[in-house]
Tab-separated table of C-alpha atoms in Angstrom:
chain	number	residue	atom	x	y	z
A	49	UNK	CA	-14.362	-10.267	5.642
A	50	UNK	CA	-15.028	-8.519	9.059
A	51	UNK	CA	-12.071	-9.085	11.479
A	52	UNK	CA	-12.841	-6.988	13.845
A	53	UNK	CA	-11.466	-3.339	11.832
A	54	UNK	CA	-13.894	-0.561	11.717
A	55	UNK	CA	-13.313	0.446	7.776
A	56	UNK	CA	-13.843	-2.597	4.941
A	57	UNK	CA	-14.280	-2.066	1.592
A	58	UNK	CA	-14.920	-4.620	-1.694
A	59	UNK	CA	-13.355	-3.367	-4.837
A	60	UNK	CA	-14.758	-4.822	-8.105
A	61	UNK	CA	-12.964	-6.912	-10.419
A	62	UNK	CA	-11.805	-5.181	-13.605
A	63	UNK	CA	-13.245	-6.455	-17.192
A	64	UNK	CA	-10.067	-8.570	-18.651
A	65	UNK	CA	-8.992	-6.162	-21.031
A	66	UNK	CA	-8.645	-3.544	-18.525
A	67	UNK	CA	-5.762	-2.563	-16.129
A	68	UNK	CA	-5.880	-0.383	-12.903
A	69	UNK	CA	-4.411	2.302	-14.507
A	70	UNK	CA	-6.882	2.428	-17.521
A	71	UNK	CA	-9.443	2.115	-14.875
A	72	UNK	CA	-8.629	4.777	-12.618
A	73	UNK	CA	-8.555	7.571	-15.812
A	74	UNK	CA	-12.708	6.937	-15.959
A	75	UNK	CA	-13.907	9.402	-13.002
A	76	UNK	CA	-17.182	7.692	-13.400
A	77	UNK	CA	-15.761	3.651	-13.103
A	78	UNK	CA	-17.021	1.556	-10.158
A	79	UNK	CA	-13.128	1.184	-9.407
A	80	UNK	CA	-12.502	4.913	-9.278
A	81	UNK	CA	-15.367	5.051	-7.224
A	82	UNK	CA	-14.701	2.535	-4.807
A	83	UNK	CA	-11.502	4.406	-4.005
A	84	UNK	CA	-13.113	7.453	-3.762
A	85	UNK	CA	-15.311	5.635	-0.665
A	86	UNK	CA	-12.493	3.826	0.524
A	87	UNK	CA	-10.445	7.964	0.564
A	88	UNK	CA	-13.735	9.625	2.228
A	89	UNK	CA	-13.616	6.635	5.055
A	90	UNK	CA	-10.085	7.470	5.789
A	91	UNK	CA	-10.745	10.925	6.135
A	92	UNK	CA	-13.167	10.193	9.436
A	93	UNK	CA	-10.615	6.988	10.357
A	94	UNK	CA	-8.516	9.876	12.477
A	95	UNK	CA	-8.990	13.467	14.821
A	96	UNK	CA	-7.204	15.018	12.216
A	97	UNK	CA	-8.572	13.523	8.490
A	98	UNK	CA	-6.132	11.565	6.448
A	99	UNK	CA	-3.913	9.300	8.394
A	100	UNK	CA	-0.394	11.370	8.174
A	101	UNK	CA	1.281	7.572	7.201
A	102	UNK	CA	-0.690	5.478	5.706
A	103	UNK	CA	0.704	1.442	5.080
A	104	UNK	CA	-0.654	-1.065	2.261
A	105	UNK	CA	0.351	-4.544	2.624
A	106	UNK	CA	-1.498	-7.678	2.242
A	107	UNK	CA	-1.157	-11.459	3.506
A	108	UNK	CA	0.901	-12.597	0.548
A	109	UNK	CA	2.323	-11.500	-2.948
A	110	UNK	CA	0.256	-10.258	-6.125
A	111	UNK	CA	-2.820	-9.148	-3.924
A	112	UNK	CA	-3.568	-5.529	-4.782
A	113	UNK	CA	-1.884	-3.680	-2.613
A	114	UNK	CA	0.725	-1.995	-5.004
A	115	UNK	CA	-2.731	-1.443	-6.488
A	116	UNK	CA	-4.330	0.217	-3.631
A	117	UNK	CA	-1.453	1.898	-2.347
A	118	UNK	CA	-0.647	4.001	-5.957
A	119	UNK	CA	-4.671	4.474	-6.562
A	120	UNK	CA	-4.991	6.258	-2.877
A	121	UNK	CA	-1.836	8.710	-3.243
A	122	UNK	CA	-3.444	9.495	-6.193
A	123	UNK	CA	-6.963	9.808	-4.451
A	124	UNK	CA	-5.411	11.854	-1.836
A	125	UNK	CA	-3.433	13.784	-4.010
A	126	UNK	CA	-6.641	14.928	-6.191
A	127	UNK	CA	-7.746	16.171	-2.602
A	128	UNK	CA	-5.369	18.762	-3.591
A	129	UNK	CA	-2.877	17.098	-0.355
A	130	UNK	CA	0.596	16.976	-0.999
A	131	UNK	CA	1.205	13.357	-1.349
A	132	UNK	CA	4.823	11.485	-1.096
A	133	UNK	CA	4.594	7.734	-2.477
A	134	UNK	CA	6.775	4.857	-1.004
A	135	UNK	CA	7.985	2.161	-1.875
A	136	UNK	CA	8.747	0.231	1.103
A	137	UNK	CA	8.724	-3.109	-0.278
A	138	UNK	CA	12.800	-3.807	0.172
A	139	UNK	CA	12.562	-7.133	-1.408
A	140	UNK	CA	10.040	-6.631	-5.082
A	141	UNK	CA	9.454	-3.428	-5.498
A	142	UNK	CA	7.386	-1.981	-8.049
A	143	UNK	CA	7.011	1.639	-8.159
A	144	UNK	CA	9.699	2.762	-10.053
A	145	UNK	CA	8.541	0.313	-13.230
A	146	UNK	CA	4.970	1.617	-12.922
A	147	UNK	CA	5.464	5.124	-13.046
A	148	UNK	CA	8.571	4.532	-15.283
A	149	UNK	CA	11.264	6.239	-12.512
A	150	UNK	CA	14.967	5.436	-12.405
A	151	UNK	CA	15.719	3.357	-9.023
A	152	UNK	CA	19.343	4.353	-8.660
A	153	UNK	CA	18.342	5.341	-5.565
A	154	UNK	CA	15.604	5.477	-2.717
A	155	UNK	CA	14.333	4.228	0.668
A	156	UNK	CA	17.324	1.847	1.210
A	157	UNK	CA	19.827	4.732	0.541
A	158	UNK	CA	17.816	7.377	3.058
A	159	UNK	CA	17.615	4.529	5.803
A	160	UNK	CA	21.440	3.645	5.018
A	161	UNK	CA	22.427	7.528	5.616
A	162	UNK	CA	24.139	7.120	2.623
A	163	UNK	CA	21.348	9.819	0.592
A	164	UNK	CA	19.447	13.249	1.223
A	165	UNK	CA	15.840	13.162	0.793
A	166	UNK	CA	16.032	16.323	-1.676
A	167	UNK	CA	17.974	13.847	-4.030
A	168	UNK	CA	16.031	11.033	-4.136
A	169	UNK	CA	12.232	12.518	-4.321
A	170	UNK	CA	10.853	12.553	-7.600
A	171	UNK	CA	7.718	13.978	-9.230
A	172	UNK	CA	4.878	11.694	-10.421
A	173	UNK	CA	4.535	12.264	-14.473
A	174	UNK	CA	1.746	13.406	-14.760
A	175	UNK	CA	0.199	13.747	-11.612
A	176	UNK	CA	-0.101	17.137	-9.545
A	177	UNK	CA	0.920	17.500	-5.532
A	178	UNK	CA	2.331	13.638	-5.945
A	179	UNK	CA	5.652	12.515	-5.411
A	180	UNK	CA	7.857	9.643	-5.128
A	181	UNK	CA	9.992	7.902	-3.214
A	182	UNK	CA	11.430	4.439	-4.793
A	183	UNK	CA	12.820	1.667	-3.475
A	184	UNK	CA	16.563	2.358	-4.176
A	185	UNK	CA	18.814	-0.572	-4.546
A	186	UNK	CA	17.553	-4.398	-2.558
A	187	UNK	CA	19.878	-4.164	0.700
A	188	UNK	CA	20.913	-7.348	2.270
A	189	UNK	CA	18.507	-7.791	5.126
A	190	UNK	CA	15.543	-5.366	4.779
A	191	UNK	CA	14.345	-5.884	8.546
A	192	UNK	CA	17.910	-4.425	9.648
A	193	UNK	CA	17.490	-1.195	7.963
A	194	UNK	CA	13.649	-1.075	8.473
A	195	UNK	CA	14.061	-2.058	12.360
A	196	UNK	CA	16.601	1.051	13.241
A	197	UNK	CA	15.386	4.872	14.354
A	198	UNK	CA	16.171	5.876	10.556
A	199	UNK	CA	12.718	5.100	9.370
A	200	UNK	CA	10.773	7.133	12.404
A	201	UNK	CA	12.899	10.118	11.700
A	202	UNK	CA	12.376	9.270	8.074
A	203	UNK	CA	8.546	9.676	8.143
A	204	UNK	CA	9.163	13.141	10.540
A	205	UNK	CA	10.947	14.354	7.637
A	206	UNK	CA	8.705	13.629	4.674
A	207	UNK	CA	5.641	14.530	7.029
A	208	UNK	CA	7.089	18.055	7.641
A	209	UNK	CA	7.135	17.978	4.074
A	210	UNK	CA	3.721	16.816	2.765
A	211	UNK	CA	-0.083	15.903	4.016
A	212	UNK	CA	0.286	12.422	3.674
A	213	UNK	CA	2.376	9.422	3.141
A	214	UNK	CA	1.266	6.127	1.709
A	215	UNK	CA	3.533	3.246	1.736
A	216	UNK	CA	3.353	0.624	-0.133
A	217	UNK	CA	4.917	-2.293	1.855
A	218	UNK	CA	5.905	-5.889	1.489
A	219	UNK	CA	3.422	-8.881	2.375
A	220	UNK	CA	2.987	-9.819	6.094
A	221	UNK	CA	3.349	-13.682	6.303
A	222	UNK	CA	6.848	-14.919	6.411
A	223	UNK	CA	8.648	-11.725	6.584
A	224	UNK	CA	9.647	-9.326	9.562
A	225	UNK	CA	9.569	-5.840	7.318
A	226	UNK	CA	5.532	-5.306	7.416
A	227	UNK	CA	5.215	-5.573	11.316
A	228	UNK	CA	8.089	-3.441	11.292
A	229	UNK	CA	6.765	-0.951	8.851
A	230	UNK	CA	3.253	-0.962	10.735
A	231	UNK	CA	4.465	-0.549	14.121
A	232	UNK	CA	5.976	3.059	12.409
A	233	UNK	CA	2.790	3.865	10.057
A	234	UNK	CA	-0.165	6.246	11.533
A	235	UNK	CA	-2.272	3.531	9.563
A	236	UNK	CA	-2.300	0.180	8.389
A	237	UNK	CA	-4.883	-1.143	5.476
A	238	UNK	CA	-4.841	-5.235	5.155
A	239	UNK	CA	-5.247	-5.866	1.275
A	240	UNK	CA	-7.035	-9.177	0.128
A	241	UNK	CA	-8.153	-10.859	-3.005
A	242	UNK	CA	-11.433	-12.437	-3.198
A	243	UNK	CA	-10.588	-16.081	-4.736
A	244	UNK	CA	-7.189	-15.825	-3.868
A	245	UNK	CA	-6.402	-15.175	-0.265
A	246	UNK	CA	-7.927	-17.718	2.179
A	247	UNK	CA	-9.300	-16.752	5.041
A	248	UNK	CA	-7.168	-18.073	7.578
A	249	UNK	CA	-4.063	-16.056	6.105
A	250	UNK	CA	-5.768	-13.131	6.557
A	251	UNK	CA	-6.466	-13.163	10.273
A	252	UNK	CA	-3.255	-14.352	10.640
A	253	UNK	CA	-1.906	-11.466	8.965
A	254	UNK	CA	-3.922	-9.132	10.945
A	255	UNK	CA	-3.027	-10.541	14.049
A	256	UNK	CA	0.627	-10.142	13.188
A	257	UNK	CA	0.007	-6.717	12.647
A	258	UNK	CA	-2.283	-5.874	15.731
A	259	UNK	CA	0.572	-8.359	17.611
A	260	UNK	CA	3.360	-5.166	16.123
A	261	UNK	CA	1.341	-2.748	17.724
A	262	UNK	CA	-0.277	-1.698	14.200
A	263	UNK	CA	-3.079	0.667	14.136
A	264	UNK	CA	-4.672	-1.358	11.677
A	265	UNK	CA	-7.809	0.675	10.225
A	266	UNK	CA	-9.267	-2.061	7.834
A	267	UNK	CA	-9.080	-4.366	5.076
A	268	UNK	CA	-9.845	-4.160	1.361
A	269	UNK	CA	-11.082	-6.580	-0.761
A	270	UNK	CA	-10.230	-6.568	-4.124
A	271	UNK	CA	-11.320	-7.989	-7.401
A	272	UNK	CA	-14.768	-8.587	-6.003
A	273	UNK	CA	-17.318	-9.982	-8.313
A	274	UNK	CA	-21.175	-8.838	-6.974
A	275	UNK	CA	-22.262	-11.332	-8.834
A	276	UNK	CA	-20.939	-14.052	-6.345
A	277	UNK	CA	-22.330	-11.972	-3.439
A	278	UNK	CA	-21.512	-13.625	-0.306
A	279	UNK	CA	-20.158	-16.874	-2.262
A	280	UNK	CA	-16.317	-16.411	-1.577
A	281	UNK	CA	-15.060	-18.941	0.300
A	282	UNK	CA	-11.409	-17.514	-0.139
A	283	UNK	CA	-9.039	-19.346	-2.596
A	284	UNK	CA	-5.795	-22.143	-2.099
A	285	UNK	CA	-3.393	-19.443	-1.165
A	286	UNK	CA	-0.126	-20.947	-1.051
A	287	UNK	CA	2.363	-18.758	0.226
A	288	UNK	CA	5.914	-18.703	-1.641
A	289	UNK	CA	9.387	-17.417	-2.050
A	290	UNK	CA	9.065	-13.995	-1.833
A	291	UNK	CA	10.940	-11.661	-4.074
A	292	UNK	CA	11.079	-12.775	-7.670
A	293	UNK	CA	9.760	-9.279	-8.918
A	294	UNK	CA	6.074	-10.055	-9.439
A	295	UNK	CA	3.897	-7.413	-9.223
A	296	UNK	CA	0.745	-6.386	-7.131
């Protein structure tokens, strides 16, 4: 998996009968664990700990990074940081439905001009020095609100705010919102899944990113099987239409 970012990390495939979130309530799980590791790396990834803006996004849909991106705010926010949680995915977002949120409004309102940040963050139920920020309603063309000055003085504002901010973005390949997003984010993680995502989509995707001018800090695999050890040969990814509402 080694493309030539410092941090990688394999995170083990769940029993069937068991989700993320189920997963992550068992301190003592190899999942919890792994992104426990995967938080302590980040910490020594900049001068200052914790990247201040942190981006998940992955080659393709329904790779894990919705995954990753919920289960480090969480990480982070157990640090006892005060955590915001975006949903920057303008075109399937996801957020709202997994923390059970209203999505009357969000990102696309703040980066429209048409919201105030005080009236669209919301607390995480259940979770302590987390909040979030959804998606809002699915604008037209998600590269022309990503691509103007509102999201840099977007992340000023929540970062004058909070420790960190973890964004959980769209796929790279095929769209212009990820590079865009990257190019903004202190950090970038690269998401794969082992069986799924072939190699050659992920060094394209990273060399989309590093092509954006993305600090890109590493890549995660996910639903790793030690079992197979070194067998993964990386899966018939076939990219698709993008934006049918299917979940990472």
């Amino acid at each position: 998996l080694a493309i030539g970012a410092p941090l990688g990390a394999r995170m083990p495939r769940l029993a069937p009968d068991s989700s993320p979130m189920q997963a992550a309530t068992d301190l003592r799980s190899p999942f919890a664990e792994s992104y426990r590791s995967v938080r302590t790396a980040l910490q020594f990834s900049t001068d200052h700990g914790l990247p201040r803006s942190l981006l998940l996004t992955s080659p393709g849909p329904g790779e894990g990074k919705t995954t990753s991106a919920v289960e480090l705010a969480r990480n982070s926010a157990q640090l006892g940081k005060r955590v915001v949680l975006v949903d920057a995915d303008l075109r399937s977002p996801s957020i709202h439905r997994l923390f059970r949120l209203p999505n009357v409004q969000g990102l696309s309102n703040l980066l429209a001009g048409g919201a105030a940040l005080d009236d669209v963050l919301q607390a995480a139920p259940g979770e302590s020095n987390l909040a979030i920020l959804t998606s809002g309603p699915l604008p037209p063309n998600p590269p022309e609100l990503l691509a103007g000055e509102g999201l840099a003085a977007l992340l000023v504002a929540l970062q004058e705010r909070c420790d960190v901010v973890v964004l959980d973005g769209p796929p790279v390949l095929g769209l212009a919102d990820a590079p865009l997003l990257a190019h903004r984010a202190d950090g970038t993680l690269l998401v794969a899944a082992a069986e799924a995502t072939r190699r050659e989509a992920l060094v394209g995707a990273f060399d989309r990113l590093l092509a954006a001018r993305a600090h890109v800090l590493g890549t995660l695999l996910l639903r790793y099987d030690p079992g197979k050890g070194g067998q993964y040969g990386y899966g018939s990814y076939a990219y698709y239409s993008y934006g049918g509402g299917k979940d990472d």
